[in-house]
PDB file of C-alpha atoms in Angstrom:
ATOM      1  CA  GLN O  70     -11.781   4.846   8.874  1.00 93.00           C
ATOM      2  CA  THR O  71      -8.225   4.464   7.652  1.00 96.00           C
ATOM      3  CA  TYR O  72      -6.857   1.095   6.583  1.00 97.00           C
ATOM      4  CA  ALA O  73      -3.201   0.231   6.117  1.00 98.00           C
ATOM      5  CA  ALA O  74      -1.006  -2.544   4.729  1.00 98.00           C
ATOM      6  CA  PRO O  75       2.658  -2.908   3.822  1.00 98.00           C
ATOM      7  CA  ALA O  76       3.254  -2.471   0.101  1.00 98.00           C
ATOM      8  CA  SER O  77       5.711  -2.903  -2.755  1.00 98.00           C
ATOM      9  CA  TYR O  78       6.147  -0.251  -5.457  1.00 98.00           C
ATOM     10  CA  THR O  79       7.739  -0.995  -8.831  1.00 97.00           C
ATOM     11  CA  LEU O  80       9.409   2.385  -9.379  1.00 96.00           C
ATOM     12  CA  HIS O  81      11.037   2.233  -5.939  1.00 97.00           C
ATOM     13  CA  ASN O  82      12.696  -0.993  -7.078  1.00 96.00           C
ATOM     14  CA  MET O  83      13.590   0.244 -10.554  1.00 96.00           C
ATOM     15  CA  PHE O  84      15.032   3.651  -9.644  1.00 95.00           C
ATOM     16  CA  LYS O  85      17.427   3.335  -6.748  1.00 92.00           C
ATOM     17  CA  PRO O  86      20.061   5.774  -5.519  1.00 93.00           C
ATOM     18  CA  PRO O  87      22.077   7.375  -6.943  1.00 91.00           C
ATOM     19  CA  ALA O  88      19.836   7.378 -10.062  1.00 89.00           C
ATOM     20  CA  PHE O  89      16.928   8.636  -7.952  1.00 93.00           C
ATOM     21  CA  ASP O  90      17.009  10.062  -4.442  1.00 94.00           C
ATOM     22  CA  TRP O  91      13.814   8.944  -2.708  1.00 95.00           C
ATOM     23  CA  GLU O  92      14.822  10.818   0.442  1.00 93.00           C
ATOM     24  CA  LYS O  93      14.241  14.118  -1.358  1.00 93.00           C
ATOM     25  CA  LEU O  94      10.517  13.439  -0.888  1.00 93.00           C
ATOM     26  CA  SER O  95      11.159  14.396   2.767  1.00 91.00           C
ATOM     27  CA  GLY O  96       8.452  12.083   4.081  1.00 88.00           C
ATOM     28  CA  GLU O  97       5.815  13.296   1.603  1.00 95.00           C
ATOM     29  CA  PRO O  98       3.865  10.198   0.564  1.00 96.00           C
ATOM     30  CA  VAL O  99       3.493   9.089  -3.033  1.00 96.00           C
ATOM     31  CA  ARG O 100      -0.161   9.175  -4.087  1.00 97.00           C
ATOM     32  CA  PHE O 101      -1.667   6.390  -6.173  1.00 96.00           C
ATOM     33  CA  ASN O 102      -4.827   5.827  -8.110  1.00 95.00           C
ATOM     34  CA  CYS O 103      -6.513   2.867  -6.365  1.00 95.00           C
ATOM     35  CA  ARG O 104      -6.285   0.897  -9.633  1.00 95.00           C
ATOM     36  CA  ASP O 105      -2.510   1.387 -10.055  1.00 96.00           C
ATOM     37  CA  GLN O 106      -0.967  -2.082 -10.472  1.00 96.00           C
ATOM     38  CA  GLY O 107       2.497  -0.650  -9.736  1.00 96.00           C
ATOM     39  CA  LEU O 108       1.542  -0.797  -6.039  1.00 98.00           C
ATOM     40  CA  GLN O 109       0.755  -4.169  -4.465  1.00 98.00           C
ATOM     41  CA  LEU O 110      -0.046  -5.057  -0.858  1.00 98.00           C
ATOM     42  CA  LEU O 111       2.074  -7.605   1.028  1.00 98.00           C
ATOM     43  CA  SER O 112      -0.516  -8.599   3.636  1.00 98.00           C
ATOM     44  CA  ASP O 113      -4.132  -8.171   4.543  1.00 97.00           C
ATOM     45  CA  PRO O 114      -4.937  -4.617   5.640  1.00 98.00           C
ATOM     46  CA  ILE O 115      -5.718  -3.624   9.199  1.00 97.00           C
ATOM     47  CA  LEU O 116      -7.833  -0.818  10.605  1.00 96.00           C
ATOM     48  CA  VAL O 117      -5.507   1.870  12.008  1.00 94.00           C
ATOM     49  CA  GLU O 118      -7.955   4.725  12.606  1.00 91.00           C
ATOM     50  CA  ASP O 119     -11.686   4.851  13.239  1.00 88.00           C
ATOM     51  CA  ILE O 120     -13.078   8.362  13.656  1.00 84.00           C
ATOM     52  CA  SER O 121     -16.722   9.091  14.339  1.00 78.00           C
ATOM     53  CA  PHE O 122     -17.544  12.607  13.220  1.00 73.00           C
ATOM     54  CA  ALA O 123     -20.683  12.439  15.353  1.00 70.00           C
ATOM     55  CA  ASP O 124     -18.341  12.459  18.378  1.00 71.00           C
ATOM     56  CA  ILE O 125     -15.359  14.409  17.035  1.00 68.00           C
ATOM     57  CA  SER O 126     -14.056  15.466  20.473  1.00 69.00           C
ATOM     58  CA  ASN O 127     -13.499  11.796  21.357  1.00 67.00           C
ATOM     59  CA  ALA O 128     -11.753  11.272  17.999  1.00 59.00           C
ATOM     60  CA  TYR O 129      -9.073  13.803  18.948  1.00 60.00           C
ATOM     61  CA  GLN O 130      -8.321  11.890  22.143  1.00 62.00           C
ATOM     62  CA  GLN O 131      -7.995   8.638  20.169  1.00 59.00           C
ATOM     63  CA  ALA O 132      -5.716  10.252  17.565  1.00 57.00           C
ATOM     64  CA  GLU O 133      -3.092  11.068  20.176  1.00 62.00           C
ATOM     65  CA  LYS O 134      -2.571   7.421  21.101  1.00 69.00           C
ATOM     66  CA  LYS O 135       0.583   5.837  19.719  1.00 74.00           C
ATOM     67  CA  ILE O 136       0.014   2.597  17.910  1.00 81.00           C
ATOM     68  CA  ASN O 137       2.264  -0.260  16.880  1.00 90.00           C
ATOM     69  CA  LEU O 138       1.430  -1.948  13.600  1.00 94.00           C
ATOM     70  CA  SER O 139       2.251  -5.588  12.994  1.00 96.00           C
ATOM     71  CA  PHE O 140       1.712  -7.349   9.668  1.00 98.00           C
ATOM     72  CA  THR O 141       2.467 -10.867   8.463  1.00 98.00           C
ATOM     73  CA  VAL O 142       3.652 -11.121   4.861  1.00 98.00           C
ATOM     74  CA  ASP O 143       1.260 -13.353   2.895  1.00 98.00           C
ATOM     75  CA  GLY O 144       3.043 -15.892   0.681  1.00 98.00           C
ATOM     76  CA  GLU O 145       0.081 -16.158  -1.718  1.00 98.00           C
ATOM     77  CA  ARG O 146       0.067 -12.386  -2.150  1.00 98.00           C
ATOM     78  CA  LEU O 147       3.783 -12.486  -3.015  1.00 98.00           C
ATOM     79  CA  GLU O 148       3.069 -14.953  -5.842  1.00 98.00           C
ATOM     80  CA  ASP O 149       0.042 -12.972  -7.077  1.00 98.00           C
ATOM     81  CA  ASN O 150       2.007  -9.724  -6.835  1.00 98.00           C
ATOM     82  CA  GLU O 151       4.797 -11.153  -8.974  1.00 98.00           C
ATOM     83  CA  ASP O 152       2.255 -12.000 -11.700  1.00 98.00           C
ATOM     84  CA  ASN O 153       0.591  -8.579 -11.413  1.00 97.00           C
ATOM     85  CA  PHE O 154       3.910  -6.720 -11.553  1.00 98.00           C
ATOM     86  CA  PHE O 155       5.054  -8.802 -14.536  1.00 98.00           C
ATOM     87  CA  ASN O 156       1.840  -8.108 -16.471  1.00 98.00           C
ATOM     88  CA  ASN O 157       2.014  -4.411 -15.597  1.00 97.00           C
ATOM     89  CA  LEU O 158       5.649  -4.152 -16.728  1.00 97.00           C
ATOM     90  CA  ARG O 159       4.943  -6.042 -19.960  1.00 97.00           C
ATOM     91  CA  ALA O 160       1.979  -3.727 -20.660  1.00 97.00           C
ATOM     92  CA  GLY O 161       4.549  -0.912 -20.446  1.00 95.00           C
ATOM     93  CA  ARG O 162       6.585  -2.769 -23.102  1.00 96.00           C
ATOM     94  CA  MET O 163       9.410  -3.937 -20.881  1.00 97.00           C
ATOM     95  CA  ASP O 164      11.308  -6.940 -22.260  1.00 98.00           C
ATOM     96  CA  ALA O 165       9.901 -10.211 -20.827  1.00 98.00           C
ATOM     97  CA  LYS O 166      13.212 -11.351 -19.323  1.00 98.00           C
ATOM     98  CA  GLU O 167      13.816  -8.002 -17.603  1.00 97.00           C
ATOM     99  CA  ALA O 168      10.162  -7.789 -16.512  1.00 98.00           C
ATOM    100  CA  ALA O 169      10.427 -11.227 -14.873  1.00 98.00           C
ATOM    101  CA  VAL O 170      13.490 -10.150 -12.849  1.00 98.00           C
ATOM    102  CA  VAL O 171      11.983  -6.806 -11.788  1.00 98.00           C
ATOM    103  CA  ALA O 172       8.616  -8.412 -10.949  1.00 98.00           C
ATOM    104  CA  ARG O 173      10.226 -11.091  -8.763  1.00 98.00           C
ATOM    105  CA  GLU O 174      12.430  -8.571  -6.921  1.00 98.00           C
ATOM    106  CA  THR O 175       9.607  -6.062  -6.448  1.00 98.00           C
ATOM    107  CA  SER O 176       7.058  -8.628  -5.293  1.00 98.00           C
ATOM    108  CA  ARG O 177       9.352  -9.595  -2.414  1.00 98.00           C
ATOM    109  CA  SER O 178      10.266  -6.089  -1.300  1.00 98.00           C
ATOM    110  CA  PHE O 179       8.885  -3.591   1.174  1.00 98.00           C
ATOM    111  CA  THR O 180       8.544   0.073   0.195  1.00 98.00           C
ATOM    112  CA  GLY O 181       6.265   1.444   2.907  1.00 97.00           C
ATOM    113  CA  ILE O 182       2.853   1.294   4.556  1.00 97.00           C
ATOM    114  CA  ALA O 183      -0.026   2.133   2.218  1.00 98.00           C
ATOM    115  CA  PHE O 184      -3.035   3.981   3.666  1.00 97.00           C
ATOM    116  CA  TRP O 185      -6.525   4.528   2.260  1.00 97.00           C
ATOM    117  CA  PRO O 186      -9.938   5.667   3.519  1.00 96.00           C
ATOM    118  CA  ARG O 187     -13.208   3.816   4.031  1.00 96.00           C
ATOM    119  CA  LEU O 188     -16.309   5.785   5.020  1.00 93.00           C
ATOM    120  CA  THR O 189     -19.463   4.590   6.740  1.00 90.00           C
ATOM    121  CA  LEU O 190     -22.075   7.221   5.953  1.00 88.00           C
ATOM    122  CA  ASP O 191     -24.963   6.056   8.113  1.00 86.00           C
ATOM    123  CA  ALA O 192     -25.462   4.656  11.608  1.00 83.00           C
ATOM    124  CA  ALA O 193     -26.806   1.350  10.241  1.00 87.00           C
ATOM    125  CA  GLY O 194     -23.592   0.759   8.283  1.00 86.00           C
ATOM    126  CA  THR O 195     -25.449   0.177   5.021  1.00 91.00           C
ATOM    127  CA  ASN O 196     -24.070   3.157   3.079  1.00 93.00           C
ATOM    128  CA  ILE O 197     -20.306   2.585   2.788  1.00 94.00           C
ATOM    129  CA  VAL O 198     -17.723   4.108   0.459  1.00 95.00           C
ATOM    130  CA  ASN O 199     -14.691   1.877  -0.139  1.00 96.00           C
ATOM    131  CA  SER O 200     -11.719   3.424  -1.906  1.00 96.00           C
ATOM    132  CA  ARG O 201     -10.127  -0.044  -2.225  1.00 97.00           C
ATOM    133  CA  LYS O 202     -11.853  -3.417  -2.137  1.00 97.00           C
ATOM    134  CA  TYR O 203     -12.952  -4.410   1.329  1.00 96.00           C
ATOM    135  CA  PRO O 204     -11.736  -6.366   3.252  1.00 96.00           C
ATOM    136  CA  ASP O 205      -8.650  -7.425   1.206  1.00 97.00           C
ATOM    137  CA  GLY O 206      -7.519  -3.978  -0.016  1.00 97.00           C
ATOM    138  CA  GLY O 207      -7.632  -5.024  -3.675  1.00 97.00           C
ATOM    139  CA  HIS O 208      -7.576  -2.580  -6.565  1.00 96.00           C
ATOM    140  CA  GLN O 209     -10.783  -0.923  -7.699  1.00 96.00           C
ATOM    141  CA  ARG O 210     -11.994   2.259  -9.320  1.00 95.00           C
ATOM    142  CA  SER O 211     -12.124   5.170  -6.891  1.00 94.00           C
ATOM    143  CA  HIS O 212     -11.719   8.923  -7.012  1.00 91.00           C
ATOM    144  CA  TRP O 213      -9.800   8.704  -3.724  1.00 93.00           C
ATOM    145  CA  GLN O 214      -6.141   7.873  -3.531  1.00 96.00           C
ATOM    146  CA  THR O 215      -3.940   5.412  -1.724  1.00 98.00           C
ATOM    147  CA  VAL O 216      -0.976   7.136  -0.090  1.00 98.00           C
ATOM    148  CA  LEU O 217       2.390   5.461   0.413  1.00 98.00           C
ATOM    149  CA  PRO O 218       5.123   7.043   2.511  1.00 96.00           C
ATOM    150  CA  ILE O 219       8.449   5.665   1.248  1.00 96.00           C
ATOM    151  CA  MET O 220      10.129   4.191   4.352  1.00 94.00           C
ATOM    152  CA  SER O 221      13.756   4.090   3.125  1.00 94.00           C
ATOM    153  CA  ALA O 222      15.949   5.174   0.203  1.00 95.00           C
ATOM    154  CA  THR O 223      16.012   1.595  -1.111  1.00 96.00           C
ATOM    155  CA  PRO O 224      13.381  -1.128  -0.790  1.00 97.00           C
ATOM    156  CA  ILE O 225      13.838  -3.820   1.849  1.00 97.00           C
ATOM    157  CA  GLY O 226      14.027  -7.005  -0.202  1.00 97.00           C
ATOM    158  CA  GLY O 227      14.098 -10.739   0.265  1.00 97.00           C
ATOM    159  CA  LEU O 228      10.687 -11.062   1.920  1.00 98.00           C
ATOM    160  CA  ASN O 229       9.037 -14.456   2.316  1.00 98.00           C
ATOM    161  CA  GLY O 230       5.575 -15.546   3.366  1.00 98.00           C
ATOM    162  CA  GLY O 231       5.293 -15.485   7.171  1.00 98.00           C
ATOM    163  CA  ASP O 232       7.833 -12.673   7.648  1.00 98.00           C
ATOM    164  CA  LYS O 233       6.751  -9.950  10.081  1.00 98.00           C
ATOM    165  CA  ILE O 234       6.707  -6.228   9.318  1.00 98.00           C
ATOM    166  CA  ILE O 235       6.429  -4.162  12.488  1.00 96.00           C
ATOM    167  CA  VAL O 236       6.091  -0.380  12.536  1.00 92.00           C
ATOM    168  CA  THR O 237       6.266   1.556  15.792  1.00 87.00           C
TER     169      THR O 237
END
């Protein structure tokens, strides 16, 4: 399975053009350790892909379907994200006043859609590998990564709880 959620990324907010050209990534996603507090989710994740390797031929047919993703920004997550970003920035020795400004701006911005895997290893569904906490997508230790394609050269800011993020 692949889960996805819209996300904010601190460095995307701190290093904007012309200082850094995010478009030079050419669509290559940024890869994150699943414990990296510099990446925070803006809504609950949704299942975007469910492949059964027992029936792989059917999985190919499903993969060719186009999907539209719709997320609702969670106001509580925005508040929690601001605290998490602030603590992360302060741990990196950023001045408290500057960290507060960057944390507020970042917590209310959209960088891209984060994706991560979840594997069910048996038919009974009792042996499951979660790369992020399930079902909320929270941070946890994992050897797998979260990938984040950067959607634009600058973050889309000014988000509020209840706002919609739609990807087609």
